[in-house]
């Protein structure tokens, strides 16, 4: 039997060794392990002077003799041998471990919820917090099918989909290319949703933050992998328009400034 806990870094969900969901790991005080009260020589847990709860160290926790519940606070060491980490590539690195691209530019990470913003602040980052302004069709004009957009012009970002369903099995297939009629055999399925355009970047709350490492010098050139701002990155002559990614900027006064002139729009035909 697997005796390791399972932790999903992206969703902050913790599962027991048998796969049962235990809880979402979240501290409203964004406490670090080294900020807790050291009162157990065996380091099985530490105390929290803010809330009075015990924080269990999963590295020392014996799941065979004790049980965790959703009420229990837990600490998960980064290099724990008792935990299987999934989606670890989504984890925000320590400020001194910020990645760089092939040109040596520091990579600015973007987080998109309150929990991750506060966690990053506790780690030492400065969150450059912003409200998201969606470039959907309610606020910006569409690009007509076959036309080309420009990165310095606001246009609605949207992609399309179509759903076909097998009337016997109920199984569906989703397509995003007008040419699917010529490439697929649709003799045994029928269209249940015709081609429909939609904006694909909505969040439950329109807030996000760029994470600025504490030792980054003012004026430093950076790579922004996931821009908060909607900017046109590509067009397709079938009408699809998508957001620019991996853009260049710089840091000034704890703000990320985007080099808009460096954004190139790619135009796809087919």
PDB file of C-alpha atoms in Angstrom:
ATOM      1  CA  UNK A   1       0.000   0.000   0.000  1.00  0.00           C
ATOM      2  CA  UNK A   2       1.202   3.501  -0.815  1.00  0.00           C
ATOM      3  CA  UNK A   3       2.016   5.312   2.443  1.00  0.00           C
ATOM      4  CA  UNK A   4       2.682   8.668   0.800  1.00  0.00           C
ATOM      5  CA  UNK A   5       0.298  11.574   0.841  1.00  0.00           C
ATOM      6  CA  UNK A   6      -0.556  13.199  -2.488  1.00  0.00           C
ATOM      7  CA  UNK A   7      -0.431  16.965  -2.903  1.00  0.00           C
ATOM      8  CA  UNK A   8      -1.663  18.850  -5.969  1.00  0.00           C
ATOM      9  CA  UNK A   9       0.444  22.003  -6.120  1.00  0.00           C
ATOM     10  CA  UNK A  10      -1.868  23.738  -8.605  1.00  0.00           C
ATOM     11  CA  UNK A  11      -5.078  23.319  -6.587  1.00  0.00           C
ATOM     12  CA  UNK A  12      -3.450  23.095  -3.098  1.00  0.00           C
ATOM     13  CA  UNK A  13      -5.442  19.916  -2.457  1.00  0.00           C
ATOM     14  CA  UNK A  14      -4.066  17.225  -0.155  1.00  0.00           C
ATOM     15  CA  UNK A  15      -5.041  13.573  -0.508  1.00  0.00           C
ATOM     16  CA  UNK A  16      -4.488  10.656   1.851  1.00  0.00           C
ATOM     17  CA  UNK A  17      -2.253   7.712   0.837  1.00  0.00           C
ATOM     18  CA  UNK A  18      -5.353   5.819  -0.325  1.00  0.00           C
ATOM     19  CA  UNK A  19      -6.352   8.711  -2.604  1.00  0.00           C
ATOM     20  CA  UNK A  20      -9.168  10.185  -0.496  1.00  0.00           C
ATOM     21  CA  UNK A  21      -9.438  13.978  -0.480  1.00  0.00           C
ATOM     22  CA  UNK A  22      -8.402  15.462   2.867  1.00  0.00           C
ATOM     23  CA  UNK A  23      -8.366  19.244   2.571  1.00  0.00           C
ATOM     24  CA  UNK A  24      -7.164  22.329   0.766  1.00  0.00           C
ATOM     25  CA  UNK A  25      -3.880  23.459   2.281  1.00  0.00           C
ATOM     26  CA  UNK A  26      -4.136  27.150   3.006  1.00  0.00           C
ATOM     27  CA  UNK A  27      -3.046  29.424   5.841  1.00  0.00           C
ATOM     28  CA  UNK A  28      -4.881  32.779   6.026  1.00  0.00           C
ATOM     29  CA  UNK A  29      -1.863  34.149   7.905  1.00  0.00           C
ATOM     30  CA  UNK A  30       0.556  32.837   5.231  1.00  0.00           C
ATOM     31  CA  UNK A  31       2.811  31.473   7.983  1.00  0.00           C
ATOM     32  CA  UNK A  32       6.135  29.764   7.297  1.00  0.00           C
ATOM     33  CA  UNK A  33       7.229  26.722   9.316  1.00  0.00           C
ATOM     34  CA  UNK A  34      10.085  28.755  10.814  1.00  0.00           C
ATOM     35  CA  UNK A  35       7.575  31.323  12.114  1.00  0.00           C
ATOM     36  CA  UNK A  36       5.796  28.756  14.292  1.00  0.00           C
ATOM     37  CA  UNK A  37       6.447  27.882  17.950  1.00  0.00           C
ATOM     38  CA  UNK A  38       9.062  25.133  18.331  1.00  0.00           C
ATOM     39  CA  UNK A  39       7.703  23.072  21.231  1.00  0.00           C
ATOM     40  CA  UNK A  40       8.059  19.467  20.040  1.00  0.00           C
ATOM     41  CA  UNK A  41      11.606  18.031  20.125  1.00  0.00           C
ATOM     42  CA  UNK A  42      10.633  15.436  17.515  1.00  0.00           C
ATOM     43  CA  UNK A  43       9.281  18.118  15.145  1.00  0.00           C
ATOM     44  CA  UNK A  44       6.011  16.261  14.644  1.00  0.00           C
ATOM     45  CA  UNK A  45       4.146  19.549  14.942  1.00  0.00           C
ATOM     46  CA  UNK A  46       4.558  23.175  15.919  1.00  0.00           C
ATOM     47  CA  UNK A  47       2.264  25.709  17.527  1.00  0.00           C
ATOM     48  CA  UNK A  48       0.786  28.841  15.980  1.00  0.00           C
ATOM     49  CA  UNK A  49       0.571  31.833  18.304  1.00  0.00           C
ATOM     50  CA  UNK A  50      -1.898  33.603  16.006  1.00  0.00           C
ATOM     51  CA  UNK A  51      -4.673  31.003  16.001  1.00  0.00           C
ATOM     52  CA  UNK A  52      -3.567  28.544  18.701  1.00  0.00           C
ATOM     53  CA  UNK A  53      -3.794  25.512  16.422  1.00  0.00           C
ATOM     54  CA  UNK A  54      -1.223  22.754  16.004  1.00  0.00           C
ATOM     55  CA  UNK A  55       0.464  22.509  12.611  1.00  0.00           C
ATOM     56  CA  UNK A  56       1.338  18.903  11.755  1.00  0.00           C
ATOM     57  CA  UNK A  57       4.563  18.118   9.907  1.00  0.00           C
ATOM     58  CA  UNK A  58       3.644  15.609   7.197  1.00  0.00           C
ATOM     59  CA  UNK A  59       7.247  14.434   7.063  1.00  0.00           C
ATOM     60  CA  UNK A  60       6.826  13.012  10.581  1.00  0.00           C
ATOM     61  CA  UNK A  61       3.144  12.126  10.424  1.00  0.00           C
ATOM     62  CA  UNK A  62       2.267   8.426  10.741  1.00  0.00           C
ATOM     63  CA  UNK A  63      -0.894   7.819   8.722  1.00  0.00           C
ATOM     64  CA  UNK A  64      -1.153   4.274  10.133  1.00  0.00           C
ATOM     65  CA  UNK A  65      -1.667   5.409  13.720  1.00  0.00           C
ATOM     66  CA  UNK A  66      -3.187   8.877  13.289  1.00  0.00           C
ATOM     67  CA  UNK A  67      -5.762  10.434  11.018  1.00  0.00           C
ATOM     68  CA  UNK A  68      -5.833  13.889   9.489  1.00  0.00           C
ATOM     69  CA  UNK A  69      -9.098  15.760   9.047  1.00  0.00           C
ATOM     70  CA  UNK A  70     -10.006  18.855   7.063  1.00  0.00           C
ATOM     71  CA  UNK A  71      -9.709  20.888  10.285  1.00  0.00           C
ATOM     72  CA  UNK A  72      -6.035  20.021  10.826  1.00  0.00           C
ATOM     73  CA  UNK A  73      -3.305  22.447   9.800  1.00  0.00           C
ATOM     74  CA  UNK A  74      -0.412  20.804   7.979  1.00  0.00           C
ATOM     75  CA  UNK A  75       3.095  21.681   6.859  1.00  0.00           C
ATOM     76  CA  UNK A  76       4.452  20.079   3.680  1.00  0.00           C
ATOM     77  CA  UNK A  77       8.257  20.284   3.314  1.00  0.00           C
ATOM     78  CA  UNK A  78       9.298  21.153  -0.236  1.00  0.00           C
ATOM     79  CA  UNK A  79      11.526  18.070  -0.523  1.00  0.00           C
ATOM     80  CA  UNK A  80       9.311  15.756   1.510  1.00  0.00           C
ATOM     81  CA  UNK A  81       9.839  12.023   1.032  1.00  0.00           C
ATOM     82  CA  UNK A  82       6.366  11.367   2.433  1.00  0.00           C
ATOM     83  CA  UNK A  83       4.492  13.313  -0.216  1.00  0.00           C
ATOM     84  CA  UNK A  84       3.940  12.756  -3.920  1.00  0.00           C
ATOM     85  CA  UNK A  85       3.754  16.161  -5.616  1.00  0.00           C
ATOM     86  CA  UNK A  86       1.684  16.568  -8.772  1.00  0.00           C
ATOM     87  CA  UNK A  87       1.543  19.651 -11.011  1.00  0.00           C
ATOM     88  CA  UNK A  88       4.741  20.805  -9.297  1.00  0.00           C
ATOM     89  CA  UNK A  89       5.692  22.850 -12.349  1.00  0.00           C
ATOM     90  CA  UNK A  90       2.892  25.254 -11.292  1.00  0.00           C
ATOM     91  CA  UNK A  91       4.600  25.988  -7.986  1.00  0.00           C
ATOM     92  CA  UNK A  92       6.012  29.467  -7.420  1.00  0.00           C
ATOM     93  CA  UNK A  93       9.791  29.122  -6.926  1.00  0.00           C
ATOM     94  CA  UNK A  94      11.660  30.712  -4.051  1.00  0.00           C
ATOM     95  CA  UNK A  95      12.788  34.268  -4.945  1.00  0.00           C
ATOM     96  CA  UNK A  96      16.427  33.151  -5.149  1.00  0.00           C
ATOM     97  CA  UNK A  97      15.477  30.369  -7.571  1.00  0.00           C
ATOM     98  CA  UNK A  98      13.708  32.481 -10.208  1.00  0.00           C
ATOM     99  CA  UNK A  99      14.239  31.018 -13.665  1.00  0.00           C
ATOM    100  CA  UNK A 100      15.777  32.727 -16.666  1.00  0.00           C
ATOM    101  CA  UNK A 101      15.154  32.335 -20.382  1.00  0.00           C
ATOM    102  CA  UNK A 102      17.795  31.446 -22.983  1.00  0.00           C
ATOM    103  CA  UNK A 103      18.869  35.094 -23.147  1.00  0.00           C
ATOM    104  CA  UNK A 104      19.362  35.282 -19.392  1.00  0.00           C
ATOM    105  CA  UNK A 105      16.293  37.417 -18.674  1.00  0.00           C
ATOM    106  CA  UNK A 106      14.601  36.834 -15.300  1.00  0.00           C
ATOM    107  CA  UNK A 107      11.182  35.223 -15.760  1.00  0.00           C
ATOM    108  CA  UNK A 108       8.328  37.058 -14.053  1.00  0.00           C
ATOM    109  CA  UNK A 109       5.657  34.695 -12.765  1.00  0.00           C
ATOM    110  CA  UNK A 110       1.961  35.582 -12.712  1.00  0.00           C
ATOM    111  CA  UNK A 111      -0.495  34.383 -10.072  1.00  0.00           C
ATOM    112  CA  UNK A 112      -4.240  34.735 -10.373  1.00  0.00           C
ATOM    113  CA  UNK A 113      -5.879  34.305  -6.980  1.00  0.00           C
ATOM    114  CA  UNK A 114      -5.691  35.834  -3.504  1.00  0.00           C
ATOM    115  CA  UNK A 115      -4.209  32.718  -1.913  1.00  0.00           C
ATOM    116  CA  UNK A 116      -1.248  32.596  -4.296  1.00  0.00           C
ATOM    117  CA  UNK A 117      -0.681  36.361  -4.068  1.00  0.00           C
ATOM    118  CA  UNK A 118      -0.468  36.240  -0.274  1.00  0.00           C
ATOM    119  CA  UNK A 119       1.685  33.118  -0.317  1.00  0.00           C
ATOM    120  CA  UNK A 120       4.137  34.798  -2.709  1.00  0.00           C
ATOM    121  CA  UNK A 121       4.242  37.933  -0.539  1.00  0.00           C
ATOM    122  CA  UNK A 122       5.111  35.770   2.466  1.00  0.00           C
ATOM    123  CA  UNK A 123       7.919  34.204   0.421  1.00  0.00           C
ATOM    124  CA  UNK A 124       9.471  37.633  -0.180  1.00  0.00           C
ATOM    125  CA  UNK A 125       8.076  38.608  -3.590  1.00  0.00           C
ATOM    126  CA  UNK A 126       6.460  41.969  -4.224  1.00  0.00           C
ATOM    127  CA  UNK A 127       3.068  41.297  -5.889  1.00  0.00           C
ATOM    128  CA  UNK A 128       2.332  43.913  -8.550  1.00  0.00           C
ATOM    129  CA  UNK A 129      -1.450  43.542  -8.238  1.00  0.00           C
ATOM    130  CA  UNK A 130      -3.750  44.482 -11.099  1.00  0.00           C
ATOM    131  CA  UNK A 131      -7.367  44.311 -12.103  1.00  0.00           C
ATOM    132  CA  UNK A 132      -7.909  42.304 -15.260  1.00  0.00           C
ATOM    133  CA  UNK A 133      -9.536  44.149 -18.153  1.00  0.00           C
ATOM    134  CA  UNK A 134     -11.040  41.519 -20.421  1.00  0.00           C
ATOM    135  CA  UNK A 135     -10.801  42.099 -24.166  1.00  0.00           C
ATOM    136  CA  UNK A 136     -14.040  40.289 -24.956  1.00  0.00           C
ATOM    137  CA  UNK A 137     -16.610  41.170 -27.578  1.00  0.00           C
ATOM    138  CA  UNK A 138     -18.647  43.172 -25.052  1.00  0.00           C
ATOM    139  CA  UNK A 139     -15.819  45.690 -24.648  1.00  0.00           C
ATOM    140  CA  UNK A 140     -13.823  45.524 -27.883  1.00  0.00           C
ATOM    141  CA  UNK A 141     -14.633  45.034 -31.576  1.00  0.00           C
ATOM    142  CA  UNK A 142     -14.153  41.723 -33.332  1.00  0.00           C
ATOM    143  CA  UNK A 143     -11.770  41.112 -36.217  1.00  0.00           C
ATOM    144  CA  UNK A 144     -13.814  39.998 -39.237  1.00  0.00           C
ATOM    145  CA  UNK A 145     -12.992  36.489 -40.443  1.00  0.00           C
ATOM    146  CA  UNK A 146     -10.027  36.641 -42.827  1.00  0.00           C
ATOM    147  CA  UNK A 147      -8.813  40.033 -41.598  1.00  0.00           C
ATOM    148  CA  UNK A 148      -5.510  40.705 -39.858  1.00  0.00           C
ATOM    149  CA  UNK A 149      -5.245  42.401 -36.488  1.00  0.00           C
ATOM    150  CA  UNK A 150      -2.449  44.522 -35.096  1.00  0.00           C
ATOM    151  CA  UNK A 151      -0.919  44.135 -31.646  1.00  0.00           C
ATOM    152  CA  UNK A 152      -1.275  47.851 -30.899  1.00  0.00           C
ATOM    153  CA  UNK A 153      -4.996  47.817 -31.659  1.00  0.00           C
ATOM    154  CA  UNK A 154      -7.597  46.550 -29.192  1.00  0.00           C
ATOM    155  CA  UNK A 155      -9.640  43.730 -30.665  1.00  0.00           C
ATOM    156  CA  UNK A 156     -11.773  41.057 -29.064  1.00  0.00           C
ATOM    157  CA  UNK A 157      -9.908  37.871 -28.195  1.00  0.00           C
ATOM    158  CA  UNK A 158     -11.941  34.770 -28.954  1.00  0.00           C
ATOM    159  CA  UNK A 159     -11.701  31.255 -30.283  1.00  0.00           C
ATOM    160  CA  UNK A 160     -14.384  28.984 -31.680  1.00  0.00           C
ATOM    161  CA  UNK A 161     -15.673  25.492 -31.085  1.00  0.00           C
ATOM    162  CA  UNK A 162     -18.228  23.084 -32.475  1.00  0.00           C
ATOM    163  CA  UNK A 163     -19.669  19.973 -30.789  1.00  0.00           C
ATOM    164  CA  UNK A 164     -20.669  16.757 -32.555  1.00  0.00           C
ATOM    165  CA  UNK A 165     -22.442  13.928 -30.702  1.00  0.00           C
ATOM    166  CA  UNK A 166     -23.032  10.256 -31.397  1.00  0.00           C
ATOM    167  CA  UNK A 167     -26.820   9.786 -31.058  1.00  0.00           C
ATOM    168  CA  UNK A 168     -26.389   6.202 -29.816  1.00  0.00           C
ATOM    169  CA  UNK A 169     -23.503   6.381 -27.318  1.00  0.00           C
ATOM    170  CA  UNK A 170     -23.823  10.043 -26.337  1.00  0.00           C
ATOM    171  CA  UNK A 171     -20.074  10.549 -26.807  1.00  0.00           C
ATOM    172  CA  UNK A 172     -19.133  14.025 -28.016  1.00  0.00           C
ATOM    173  CA  UNK A 173     -16.239  15.436 -30.021  1.00  0.00           C
ATOM    174  CA  UNK A 174     -15.171  19.086 -30.003  1.00  0.00           C
ATOM    175  CA  UNK A 175     -13.661  20.792 -33.056  1.00  0.00           C
ATOM    176  CA  UNK A 176     -12.165  24.231 -33.609  1.00  0.00           C
ATOM    177  CA  UNK A 177     -11.408  24.169 -37.341  1.00  0.00           C
ATOM    178  CA  UNK A 178     -13.880  24.972 -40.119  1.00  0.00           C
ATOM    179  CA  UNK A 179     -12.088  22.357 -42.234  1.00  0.00           C
ATOM    180  CA  UNK A 180     -13.198  19.530 -39.949  1.00  0.00           C
ATOM    181  CA  UNK A 181     -16.059  18.720 -42.369  1.00  0.00           C
ATOM    182  CA  UNK A 182     -13.477  17.688 -44.942  1.00  0.00           C
ATOM    183  CA  UNK A 183     -11.151  15.874 -42.549  1.00  0.00           C
ATOM    184  CA  UNK A 184     -13.591  13.856 -40.422  1.00  0.00           C
ATOM    185  CA  UNK A 185     -16.273  11.279 -41.083  1.00  0.00           C
ATOM    186  CA  UNK A 186     -19.418  12.735 -39.537  1.00  0.00           C
ATOM    187  CA  UNK A 187     -21.802  10.128 -40.943  1.00  0.00           C
ATOM    188  CA  UNK A 188     -22.504   8.629 -37.499  1.00  0.00           C
ATOM    189  CA  UNK A 189     -22.704  11.847 -35.487  1.00  0.00           C
ATOM    190  CA  UNK A 190     -24.755  14.992 -35.543  1.00  0.00           C
ATOM    191  CA  UNK A 191     -24.035  18.592 -34.695  1.00  0.00           C
ATOM    192  CA  UNK A 192     -25.416  19.616 -31.299  1.00  0.00           C
ATOM    193  CA  UNK A 193     -23.611  22.967 -30.991  1.00  0.00           C
ATOM    194  CA  UNK A 194     -22.679  24.850 -34.169  1.00  0.00           C
ATOM    195  CA  UNK A 195     -19.454  26.832 -34.431  1.00  0.00           C
ATOM    196  CA  UNK A 196     -19.555  29.377 -31.623  1.00  0.00           C
ATOM    197  CA  UNK A 197     -16.981  31.997 -30.669  1.00  0.00           C
ATOM    198  CA  UNK A 198     -16.150  32.612 -27.015  1.00  0.00           C
ATOM    199  CA  UNK A 199     -13.644  34.464 -24.846  1.00  0.00           C
ATOM    200  CA  UNK A 200     -11.388  31.812 -23.207  1.00  0.00           C
ATOM    201  CA  UNK A 201      -9.593  33.771 -20.473  1.00  0.00           C
ATOM    202  CA  UNK A 202     -12.232  34.579 -17.836  1.00  0.00           C
ATOM    203  CA  UNK A 203     -11.423  34.062 -14.149  1.00  0.00           C
ATOM    204  CA  UNK A 204     -13.780  33.718 -11.188  1.00  0.00           C
ATOM    205  CA  UNK A 205     -12.382  37.042  -9.909  1.00  0.00           C
ATOM    206  CA  UNK A 206     -10.617  39.573 -12.191  1.00  0.00           C
ATOM    207  CA  UNK A 207      -7.439  39.968 -10.150  1.00  0.00           C
ATOM    208  CA  UNK A 208      -3.854  38.899 -10.806  1.00  0.00           C
ATOM    209  CA  UNK A 209      -0.328  39.900  -9.850  1.00  0.00           C
ATOM    210  CA  UNK A 210       3.157  39.873 -11.302  1.00  0.00           C
ATOM    211  CA  UNK A 211       5.641  38.512  -8.752  1.00  0.00           C
ATOM    212  CA  UNK A 212       8.736  40.721  -8.521  1.00  0.00           C
ATOM    213  CA  UNK A 213      11.734  39.116  -6.764  1.00  0.00           C
ATOM    214  CA  UNK A 214      13.134  41.275  -3.926  1.00  0.00           C
ATOM    215  CA  UNK A 215      16.652  41.500  -5.359  1.00  0.00           C
ATOM    216  CA  UNK A 216      15.628  42.538  -8.884  1.00  0.00           C
ATOM    217  CA  UNK A 217      17.212  45.884  -9.770  1.00  0.00           C
ATOM    218  CA  UNK A 218      15.070  48.786 -10.971  1.00  0.00           C
ATOM    219  CA  UNK A 219      15.193  48.919 -14.768  1.00  0.00           C
ATOM    220  CA  UNK A 220      15.888  45.188 -15.136  1.00  0.00           C
ATOM    221  CA  UNK A 221      14.678  43.723 -18.412  1.00  0.00           C
ATOM    222  CA  UNK A 222      12.404  40.710 -17.839  1.00  0.00           C
ATOM    223  CA  UNK A 223      10.390  38.050 -19.633  1.00  0.00           C
ATOM    224  CA  UNK A 224       6.684  37.958 -18.779  1.00  0.00           C
ATOM    225  CA  UNK A 225       5.451  34.432 -19.511  1.00  0.00           C
ATOM    226  CA  UNK A 226       1.776  35.002 -18.732  1.00  0.00           C
ATOM    227  CA  UNK A 227       0.759  38.659 -19.203  1.00  0.00           C
ATOM    228  CA  UNK A 228      -2.154  39.922 -17.144  1.00  0.00           C
ATOM    229  CA  UNK A 229      -3.078  42.417 -19.840  1.00  0.00           C
ATOM    230  CA  UNK A 230      -4.944  41.127 -22.882  1.00  0.00           C
ATOM    231  CA  UNK A 231      -2.852  41.914 -25.958  1.00  0.00           C
ATOM    232  CA  UNK A 232      -3.257  40.433 -29.406  1.00  0.00           C
ATOM    233  CA  UNK A 233      -0.692  37.709 -30.059  1.00  0.00           C
ATOM    234  CA  UNK A 234      -2.070  35.827 -33.052  1.00  0.00           C
ATOM    235  CA  UNK A 235      -4.874  35.814 -35.586  1.00  0.00           C
ATOM    236  CA  UNK A 236      -6.283  33.048 -37.769  1.00  0.00           C
ATOM    237  CA  UNK A 237      -8.100  33.794 -40.982  1.00  0.00           C
ATOM    238  CA  UNK A 238     -10.958  31.643 -39.650  1.00  0.00           C
ATOM    239  CA  UNK A 239     -11.644  34.399 -37.118  1.00  0.00           C
ATOM    240  CA  UNK A 240      -9.782  33.177 -34.029  1.00  0.00           C
ATOM    241  CA  UNK A 241      -7.687  35.701 -32.078  1.00  0.00           C
ATOM    242  CA  UNK A 242      -5.480  34.754 -29.144  1.00  0.00           C
ATOM    243  CA  UNK A 243      -3.579  36.522 -26.409  1.00  0.00           C
ATOM    244  CA  UNK A 244       0.129  37.380 -26.598  1.00  0.00           C
ATOM    245  CA  UNK A 245       2.374  35.321 -24.327  1.00  0.00           C
ATOM    246  CA  UNK A 246       6.079  35.453 -23.397  1.00  0.00           C
ATOM    247  CA  UNK A 247       6.539  39.182 -23.871  1.00  0.00           C
ATOM    248  CA  UNK A 248       9.359  41.528 -22.871  1.00  0.00           C
ATOM    249  CA  UNK A 249       9.165  44.218 -20.211  1.00  0.00           C
ATOM    250  CA  UNK A 250      11.125  45.800 -17.406  1.00  0.00           C
ATOM    251  CA  UNK A 251      10.704  46.542 -13.714  1.00  0.00           C
ATOM    252  CA  UNK A 252      10.420  50.063 -12.317  1.00  0.00           C
ATOM    253  CA  UNK A 253       9.256  51.194  -8.868  1.00  0.00           C
ATOM    254  CA  UNK A 254       7.936  47.709  -8.046  1.00  0.00           C
ATOM    255  CA  UNK A 255       5.859  47.670 -11.220  1.00  0.00           C
ATOM    256  CA  UNK A 256       6.193  45.564 -14.352  1.00  0.00           C
ATOM    257  CA  UNK A 257       6.215  47.751 -17.471  1.00  0.00           C
ATOM    258  CA  UNK A 258       5.459  46.069 -20.786  1.00  0.00           C
ATOM    259  CA  UNK A 259       7.375  46.894 -23.968  1.00  0.00           C
ATOM    260  CA  UNK A 260       4.305  47.073 -26.215  1.00  0.00           C
ATOM    261  CA  UNK A 261       6.381  47.794 -29.322  1.00  0.00           C
ATOM    262  CA  UNK A 262       8.131  44.438 -28.931  1.00  0.00           C
ATOM    263  CA  UNK A 263       4.895  42.447 -29.254  1.00  0.00           C
ATOM    264  CA  UNK A 264       4.636  40.835 -32.675  1.00  0.00           C
ATOM    265  CA  UNK A 265       1.340  39.455 -33.936  1.00  0.00           C
ATOM    266  CA  UNK A 266       1.489  36.146 -35.800  1.00  0.00           C
ATOM    267  CA  UNK A 267      -1.041  35.641 -38.599  1.00  0.00           C
ATOM    268  CA  UNK A 268      -2.091  32.079 -39.432  1.00  0.00           C
ATOM    269  CA  UNK A 269      -3.812  31.045 -42.657  1.00  0.00           C
ATOM    270  CA  UNK A 270      -5.531  27.746 -43.220  1.00  0.00           C
TER     271      UNK A 270
END
